[in-house]
C-alpha atoms as an extended CHARMM CRD file, in Angstrom:
* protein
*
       156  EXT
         1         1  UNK       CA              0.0000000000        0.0000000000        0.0000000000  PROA      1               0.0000000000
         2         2  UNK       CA              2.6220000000        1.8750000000        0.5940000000  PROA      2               0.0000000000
         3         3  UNK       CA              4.4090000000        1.5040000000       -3.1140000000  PROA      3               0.0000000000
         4         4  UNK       CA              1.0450000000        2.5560000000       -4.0110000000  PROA      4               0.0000000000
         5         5  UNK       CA              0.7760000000        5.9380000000       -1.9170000000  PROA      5               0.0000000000
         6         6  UNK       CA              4.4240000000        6.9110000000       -3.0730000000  PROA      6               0.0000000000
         7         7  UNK       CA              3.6300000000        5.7520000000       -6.8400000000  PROA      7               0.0000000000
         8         8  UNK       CA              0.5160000000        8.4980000000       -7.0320000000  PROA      8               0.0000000000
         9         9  UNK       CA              2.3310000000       11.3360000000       -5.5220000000  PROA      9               0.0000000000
        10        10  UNK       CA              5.4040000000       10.3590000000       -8.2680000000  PROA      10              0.0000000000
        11        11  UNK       CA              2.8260000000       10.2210000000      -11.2190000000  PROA      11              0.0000000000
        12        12  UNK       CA              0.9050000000       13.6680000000       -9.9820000000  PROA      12              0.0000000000
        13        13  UNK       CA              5.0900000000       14.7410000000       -9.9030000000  PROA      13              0.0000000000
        14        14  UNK       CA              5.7130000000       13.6090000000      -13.4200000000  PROA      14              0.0000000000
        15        15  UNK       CA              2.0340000000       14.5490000000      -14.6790000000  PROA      15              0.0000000000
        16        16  UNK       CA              3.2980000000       18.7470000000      -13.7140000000  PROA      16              0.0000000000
        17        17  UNK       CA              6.8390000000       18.1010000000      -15.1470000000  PROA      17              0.0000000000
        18        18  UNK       CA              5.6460000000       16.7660000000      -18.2340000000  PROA      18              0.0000000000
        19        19  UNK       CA              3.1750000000       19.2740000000      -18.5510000000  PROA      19              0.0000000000
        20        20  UNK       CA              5.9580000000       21.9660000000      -18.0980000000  PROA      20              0.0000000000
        21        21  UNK       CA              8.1870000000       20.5710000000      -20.1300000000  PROA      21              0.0000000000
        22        22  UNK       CA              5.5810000000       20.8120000000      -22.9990000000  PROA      22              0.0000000000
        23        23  UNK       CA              5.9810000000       16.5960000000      -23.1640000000  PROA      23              0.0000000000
        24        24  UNK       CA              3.5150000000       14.3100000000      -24.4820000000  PROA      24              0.0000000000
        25        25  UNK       CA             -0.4120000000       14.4230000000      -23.3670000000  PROA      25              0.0000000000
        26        26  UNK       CA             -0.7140000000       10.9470000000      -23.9360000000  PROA      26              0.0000000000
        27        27  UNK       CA              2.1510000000       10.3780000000      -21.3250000000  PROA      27              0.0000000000
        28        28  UNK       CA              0.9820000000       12.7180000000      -18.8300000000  PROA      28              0.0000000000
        29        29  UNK       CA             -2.5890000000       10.8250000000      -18.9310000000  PROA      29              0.0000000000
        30        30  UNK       CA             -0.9960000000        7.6230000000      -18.6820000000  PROA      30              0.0000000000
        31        31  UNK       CA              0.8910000000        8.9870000000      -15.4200000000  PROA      31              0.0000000000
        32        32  UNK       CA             -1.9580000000       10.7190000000      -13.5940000000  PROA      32              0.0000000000
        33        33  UNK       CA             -4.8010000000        7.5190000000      -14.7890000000  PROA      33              0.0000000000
        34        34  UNK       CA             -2.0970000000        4.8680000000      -13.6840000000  PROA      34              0.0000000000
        35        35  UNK       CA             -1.7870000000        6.6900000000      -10.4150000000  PROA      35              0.0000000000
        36        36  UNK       CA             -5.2130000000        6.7260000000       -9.3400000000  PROA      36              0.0000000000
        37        37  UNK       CA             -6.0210000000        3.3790000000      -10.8540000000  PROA      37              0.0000000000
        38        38  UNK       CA             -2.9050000000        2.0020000000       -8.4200000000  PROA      38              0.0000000000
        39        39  UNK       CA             -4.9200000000        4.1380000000       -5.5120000000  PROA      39              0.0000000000
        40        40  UNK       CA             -8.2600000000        2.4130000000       -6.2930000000  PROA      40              0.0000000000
        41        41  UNK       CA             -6.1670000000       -0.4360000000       -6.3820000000  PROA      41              0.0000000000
        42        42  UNK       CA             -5.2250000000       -0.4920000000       -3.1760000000  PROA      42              0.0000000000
        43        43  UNK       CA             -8.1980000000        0.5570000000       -1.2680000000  PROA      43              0.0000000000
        44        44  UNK       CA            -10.6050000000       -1.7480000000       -3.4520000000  PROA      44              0.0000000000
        45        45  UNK       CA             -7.6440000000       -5.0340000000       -3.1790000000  PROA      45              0.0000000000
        46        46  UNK       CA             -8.4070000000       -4.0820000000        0.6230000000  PROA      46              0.0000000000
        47        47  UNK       CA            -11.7850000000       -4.3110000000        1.1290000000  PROA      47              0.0000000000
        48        48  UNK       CA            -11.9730000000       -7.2240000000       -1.2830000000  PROA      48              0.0000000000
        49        49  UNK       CA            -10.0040000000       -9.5580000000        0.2290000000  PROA      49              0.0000000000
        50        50  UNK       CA            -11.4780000000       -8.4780000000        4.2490000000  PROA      50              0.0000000000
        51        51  UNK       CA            -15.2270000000       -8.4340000000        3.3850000000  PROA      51              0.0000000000
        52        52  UNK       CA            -15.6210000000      -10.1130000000        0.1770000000  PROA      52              0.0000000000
        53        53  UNK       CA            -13.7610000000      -13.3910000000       -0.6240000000  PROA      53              0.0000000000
        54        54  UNK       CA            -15.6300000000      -15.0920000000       -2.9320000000  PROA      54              0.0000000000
        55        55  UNK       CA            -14.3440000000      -16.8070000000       -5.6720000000  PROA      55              0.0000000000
        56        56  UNK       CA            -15.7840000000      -14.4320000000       -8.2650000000  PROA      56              0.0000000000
        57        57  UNK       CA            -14.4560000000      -11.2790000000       -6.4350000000  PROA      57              0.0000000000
        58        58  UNK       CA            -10.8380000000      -13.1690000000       -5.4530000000  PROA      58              0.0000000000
        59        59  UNK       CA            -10.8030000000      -13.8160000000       -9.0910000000  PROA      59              0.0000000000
        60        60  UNK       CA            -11.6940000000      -10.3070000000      -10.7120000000  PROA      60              0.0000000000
        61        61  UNK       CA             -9.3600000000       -9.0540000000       -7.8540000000  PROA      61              0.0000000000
        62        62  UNK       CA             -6.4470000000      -11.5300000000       -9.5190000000  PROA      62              0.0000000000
        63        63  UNK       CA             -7.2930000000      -10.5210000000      -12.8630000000  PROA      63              0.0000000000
        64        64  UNK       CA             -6.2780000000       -6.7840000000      -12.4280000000  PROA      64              0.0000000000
        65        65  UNK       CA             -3.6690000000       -7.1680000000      -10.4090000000  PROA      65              0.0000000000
        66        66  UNK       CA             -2.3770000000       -9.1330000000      -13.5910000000  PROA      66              0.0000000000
        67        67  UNK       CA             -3.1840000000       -6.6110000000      -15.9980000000  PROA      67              0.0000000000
        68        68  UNK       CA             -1.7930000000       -3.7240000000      -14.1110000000  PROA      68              0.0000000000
        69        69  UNK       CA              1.6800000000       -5.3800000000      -13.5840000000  PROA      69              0.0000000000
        70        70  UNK       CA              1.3000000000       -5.9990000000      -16.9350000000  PROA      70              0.0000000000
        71        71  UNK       CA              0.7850000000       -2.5050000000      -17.7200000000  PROA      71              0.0000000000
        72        72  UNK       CA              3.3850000000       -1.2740000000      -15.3540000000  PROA      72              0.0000000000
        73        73  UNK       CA              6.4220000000       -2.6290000000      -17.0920000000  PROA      73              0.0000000000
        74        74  UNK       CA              5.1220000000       -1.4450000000      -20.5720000000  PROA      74              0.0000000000
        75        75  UNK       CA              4.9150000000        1.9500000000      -18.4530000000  PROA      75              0.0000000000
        76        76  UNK       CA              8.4410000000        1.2520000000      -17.5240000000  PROA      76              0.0000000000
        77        77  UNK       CA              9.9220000000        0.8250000000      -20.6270000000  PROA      77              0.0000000000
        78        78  UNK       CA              7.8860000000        4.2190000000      -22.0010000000  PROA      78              0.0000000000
        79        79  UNK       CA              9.2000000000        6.2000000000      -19.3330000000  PROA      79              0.0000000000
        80        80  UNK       CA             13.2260000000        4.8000000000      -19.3280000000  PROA      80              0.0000000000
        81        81  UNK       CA             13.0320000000        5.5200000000      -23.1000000000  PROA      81              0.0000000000
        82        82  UNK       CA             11.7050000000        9.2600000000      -22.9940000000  PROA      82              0.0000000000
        83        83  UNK       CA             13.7980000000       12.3190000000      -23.3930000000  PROA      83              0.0000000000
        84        84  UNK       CA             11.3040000000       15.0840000000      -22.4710000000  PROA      84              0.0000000000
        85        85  UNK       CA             10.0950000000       16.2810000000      -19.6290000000  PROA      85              0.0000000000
        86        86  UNK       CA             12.6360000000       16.1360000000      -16.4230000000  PROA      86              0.0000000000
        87        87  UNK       CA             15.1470000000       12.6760000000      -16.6980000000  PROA      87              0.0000000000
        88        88  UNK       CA             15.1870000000       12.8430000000      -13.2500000000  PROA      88              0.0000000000
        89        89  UNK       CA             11.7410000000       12.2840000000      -12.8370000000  PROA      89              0.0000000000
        90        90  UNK       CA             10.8550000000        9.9700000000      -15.8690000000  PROA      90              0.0000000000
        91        91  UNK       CA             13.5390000000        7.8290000000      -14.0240000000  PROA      91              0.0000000000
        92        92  UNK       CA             12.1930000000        7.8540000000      -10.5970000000  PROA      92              0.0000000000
        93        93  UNK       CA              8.9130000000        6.9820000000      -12.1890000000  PROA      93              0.0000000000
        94        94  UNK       CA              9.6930000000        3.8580000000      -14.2150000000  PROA      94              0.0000000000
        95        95  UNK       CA             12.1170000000        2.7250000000      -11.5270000000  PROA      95              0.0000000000
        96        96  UNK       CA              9.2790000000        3.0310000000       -9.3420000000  PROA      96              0.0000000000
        97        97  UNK       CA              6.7230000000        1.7180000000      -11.7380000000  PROA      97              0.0000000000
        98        98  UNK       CA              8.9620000000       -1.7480000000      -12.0480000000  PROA      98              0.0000000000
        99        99  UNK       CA              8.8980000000       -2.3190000000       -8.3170000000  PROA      99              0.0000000000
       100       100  UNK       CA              5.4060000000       -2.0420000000       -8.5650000000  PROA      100             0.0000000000
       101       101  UNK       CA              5.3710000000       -4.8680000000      -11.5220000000  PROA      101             0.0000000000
       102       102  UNK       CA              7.6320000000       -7.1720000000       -9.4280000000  PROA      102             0.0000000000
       103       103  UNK       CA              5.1020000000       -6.4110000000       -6.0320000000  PROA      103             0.0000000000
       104       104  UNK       CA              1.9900000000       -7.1490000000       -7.7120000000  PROA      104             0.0000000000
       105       105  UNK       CA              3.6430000000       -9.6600000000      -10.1290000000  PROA      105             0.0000000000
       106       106  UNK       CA              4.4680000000      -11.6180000000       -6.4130000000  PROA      106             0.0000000000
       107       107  UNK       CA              1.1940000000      -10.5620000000       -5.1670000000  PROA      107             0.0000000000
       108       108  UNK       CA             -0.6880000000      -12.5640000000       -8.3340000000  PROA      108             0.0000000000
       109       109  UNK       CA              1.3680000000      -15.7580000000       -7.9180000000  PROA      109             0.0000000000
       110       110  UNK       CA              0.7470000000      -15.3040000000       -3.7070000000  PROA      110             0.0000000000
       111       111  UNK       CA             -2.3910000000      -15.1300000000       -4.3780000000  PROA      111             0.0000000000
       112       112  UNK       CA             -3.0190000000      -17.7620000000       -6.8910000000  PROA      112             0.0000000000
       113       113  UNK       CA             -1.3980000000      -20.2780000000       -4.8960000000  PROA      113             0.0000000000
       114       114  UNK       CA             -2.9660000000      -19.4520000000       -1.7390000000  PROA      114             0.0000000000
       115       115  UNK       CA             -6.9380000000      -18.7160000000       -3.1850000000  PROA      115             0.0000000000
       116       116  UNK       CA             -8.0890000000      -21.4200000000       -1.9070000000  PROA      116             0.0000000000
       117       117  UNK       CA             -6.8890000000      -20.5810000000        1.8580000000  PROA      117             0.0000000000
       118       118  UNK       CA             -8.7280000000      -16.8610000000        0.6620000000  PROA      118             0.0000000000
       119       119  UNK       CA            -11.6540000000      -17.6100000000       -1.1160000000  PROA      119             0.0000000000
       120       120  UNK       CA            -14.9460000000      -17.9360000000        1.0310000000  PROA      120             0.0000000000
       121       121  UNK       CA            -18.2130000000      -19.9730000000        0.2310000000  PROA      121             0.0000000000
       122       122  UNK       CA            -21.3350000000      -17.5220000000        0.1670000000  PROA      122             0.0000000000
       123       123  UNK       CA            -22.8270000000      -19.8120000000        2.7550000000  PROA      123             0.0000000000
       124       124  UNK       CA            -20.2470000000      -18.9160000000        5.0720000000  PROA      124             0.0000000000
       125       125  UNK       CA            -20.0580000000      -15.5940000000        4.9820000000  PROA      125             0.0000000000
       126       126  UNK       CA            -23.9210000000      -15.6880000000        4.9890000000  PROA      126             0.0000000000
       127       127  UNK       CA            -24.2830000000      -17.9800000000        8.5140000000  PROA      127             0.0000000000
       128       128  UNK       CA            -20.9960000000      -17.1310000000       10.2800000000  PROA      128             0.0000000000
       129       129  UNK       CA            -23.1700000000      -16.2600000000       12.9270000000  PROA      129             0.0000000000
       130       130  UNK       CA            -24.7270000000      -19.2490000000       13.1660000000  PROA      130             0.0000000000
       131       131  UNK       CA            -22.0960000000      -21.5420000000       12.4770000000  PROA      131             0.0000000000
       132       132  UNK       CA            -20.0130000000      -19.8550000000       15.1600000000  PROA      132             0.0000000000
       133       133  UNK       CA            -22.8710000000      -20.3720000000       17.9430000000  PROA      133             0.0000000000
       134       134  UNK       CA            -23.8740000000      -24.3110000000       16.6530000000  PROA      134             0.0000000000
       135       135  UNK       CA            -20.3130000000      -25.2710000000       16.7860000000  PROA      135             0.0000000000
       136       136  UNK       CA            -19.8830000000      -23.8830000000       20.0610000000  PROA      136             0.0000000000
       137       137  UNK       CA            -23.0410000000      -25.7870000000       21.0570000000  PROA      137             0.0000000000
       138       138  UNK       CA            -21.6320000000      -29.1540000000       19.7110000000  PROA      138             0.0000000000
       139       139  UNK       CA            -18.3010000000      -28.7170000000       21.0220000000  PROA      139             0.0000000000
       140       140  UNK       CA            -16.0560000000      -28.5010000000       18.4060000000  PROA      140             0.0000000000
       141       141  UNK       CA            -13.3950000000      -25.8770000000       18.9610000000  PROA      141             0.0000000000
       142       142  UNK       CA            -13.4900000000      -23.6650000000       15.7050000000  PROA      142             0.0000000000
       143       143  UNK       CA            -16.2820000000      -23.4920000000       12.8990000000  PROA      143             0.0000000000
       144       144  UNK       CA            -14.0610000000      -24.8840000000       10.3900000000  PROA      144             0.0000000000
       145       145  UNK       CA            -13.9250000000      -28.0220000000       12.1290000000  PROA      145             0.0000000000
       146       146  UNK       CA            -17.3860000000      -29.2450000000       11.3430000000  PROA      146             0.0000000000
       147       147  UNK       CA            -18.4650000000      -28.8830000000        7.7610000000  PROA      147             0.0000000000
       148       148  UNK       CA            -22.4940000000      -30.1950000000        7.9510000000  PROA      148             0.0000000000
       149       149  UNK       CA            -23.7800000000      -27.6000000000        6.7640000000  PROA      149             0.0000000000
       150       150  UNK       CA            -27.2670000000      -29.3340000000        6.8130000000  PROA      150             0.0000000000
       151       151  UNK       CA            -27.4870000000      -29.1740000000       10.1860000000  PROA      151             0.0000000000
       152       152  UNK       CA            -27.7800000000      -25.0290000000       10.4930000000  PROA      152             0.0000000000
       153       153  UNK       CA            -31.0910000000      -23.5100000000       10.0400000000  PROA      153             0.0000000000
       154       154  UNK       CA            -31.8550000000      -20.5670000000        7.7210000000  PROA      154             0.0000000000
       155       155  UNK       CA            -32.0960000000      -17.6150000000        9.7220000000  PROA      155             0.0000000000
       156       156  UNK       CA            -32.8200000000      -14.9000000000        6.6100000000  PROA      156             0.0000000000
């Protein structure tokens, strides 16, 4: 989250050095859209995988995170290549943008491997409550121990 923080502040940077610089419009879109895609990113990845871990949304979640390491090493090797605009700053940025392709690269494959430790049935996020209280009852020491679900009454 915190590549992600530092990565918008460096594309806003770029965006106004581009933009002073009289450098591409295409390029400074690409910086400032890329930025607050990665901040979406983040705070969306978030509250995905803590409320919502379903297979569909672990899965959409996976797909993105794919496509936007994908798109930050093509981002990479635009920005290493360009003259205008400050070097400095065009450096920072696709140095910057290629950490964020290897940490979201990792992330995928993390998360691939480990989905099924992540991903949630509907019918347990929808009777936690009751699971937690009938396998208290029946004396089993965690809900995931006992997997009848037949045995747990509709409370909706």
């Amino acid at each position: 989250l915190i590549f992600l923080v530092i990565f918008f502040v460096i594309s806003i940077i770029e965006m106004v050095n581009l933009k002073a610089a009289n450098g591409s419009r295409a390029l400074m879109f690409a910086s400032m859209v890329t930025g607050i895609i990665h901040m979406i990113l983040g705070i969306l990845g978030t509250f995905v995988l803590k409320r919502f871990p379903t297979s569909f949304s672990v899965g959409f979640f996976l797909g993105v995170l794919v496509v936007l390491a994908n798109q930050n090493m093509i981002l990479t090797g635009i920005f290493f290549g360009y003259d205008y605009g400050n070097l400095q700053t065009n450096r920072i940025f696709a140095n910057l943008g290629f950490c964020l392709f290897l940490v979201l690269a990792f992330f995928s494959v993390m998360l691939f491997h480990f989905k099924t430790e992540i991903v949630v049935a509907p019918i347990d996020t929808k009777h936690h409550a009751a699971r937690t209280k009938a396998a208290s009852l029946a004396g089993t020491s965690s809900p995931g121990e006992s997997t009848n679900y037949s045995r747990y009454e509709d409370t909706a």
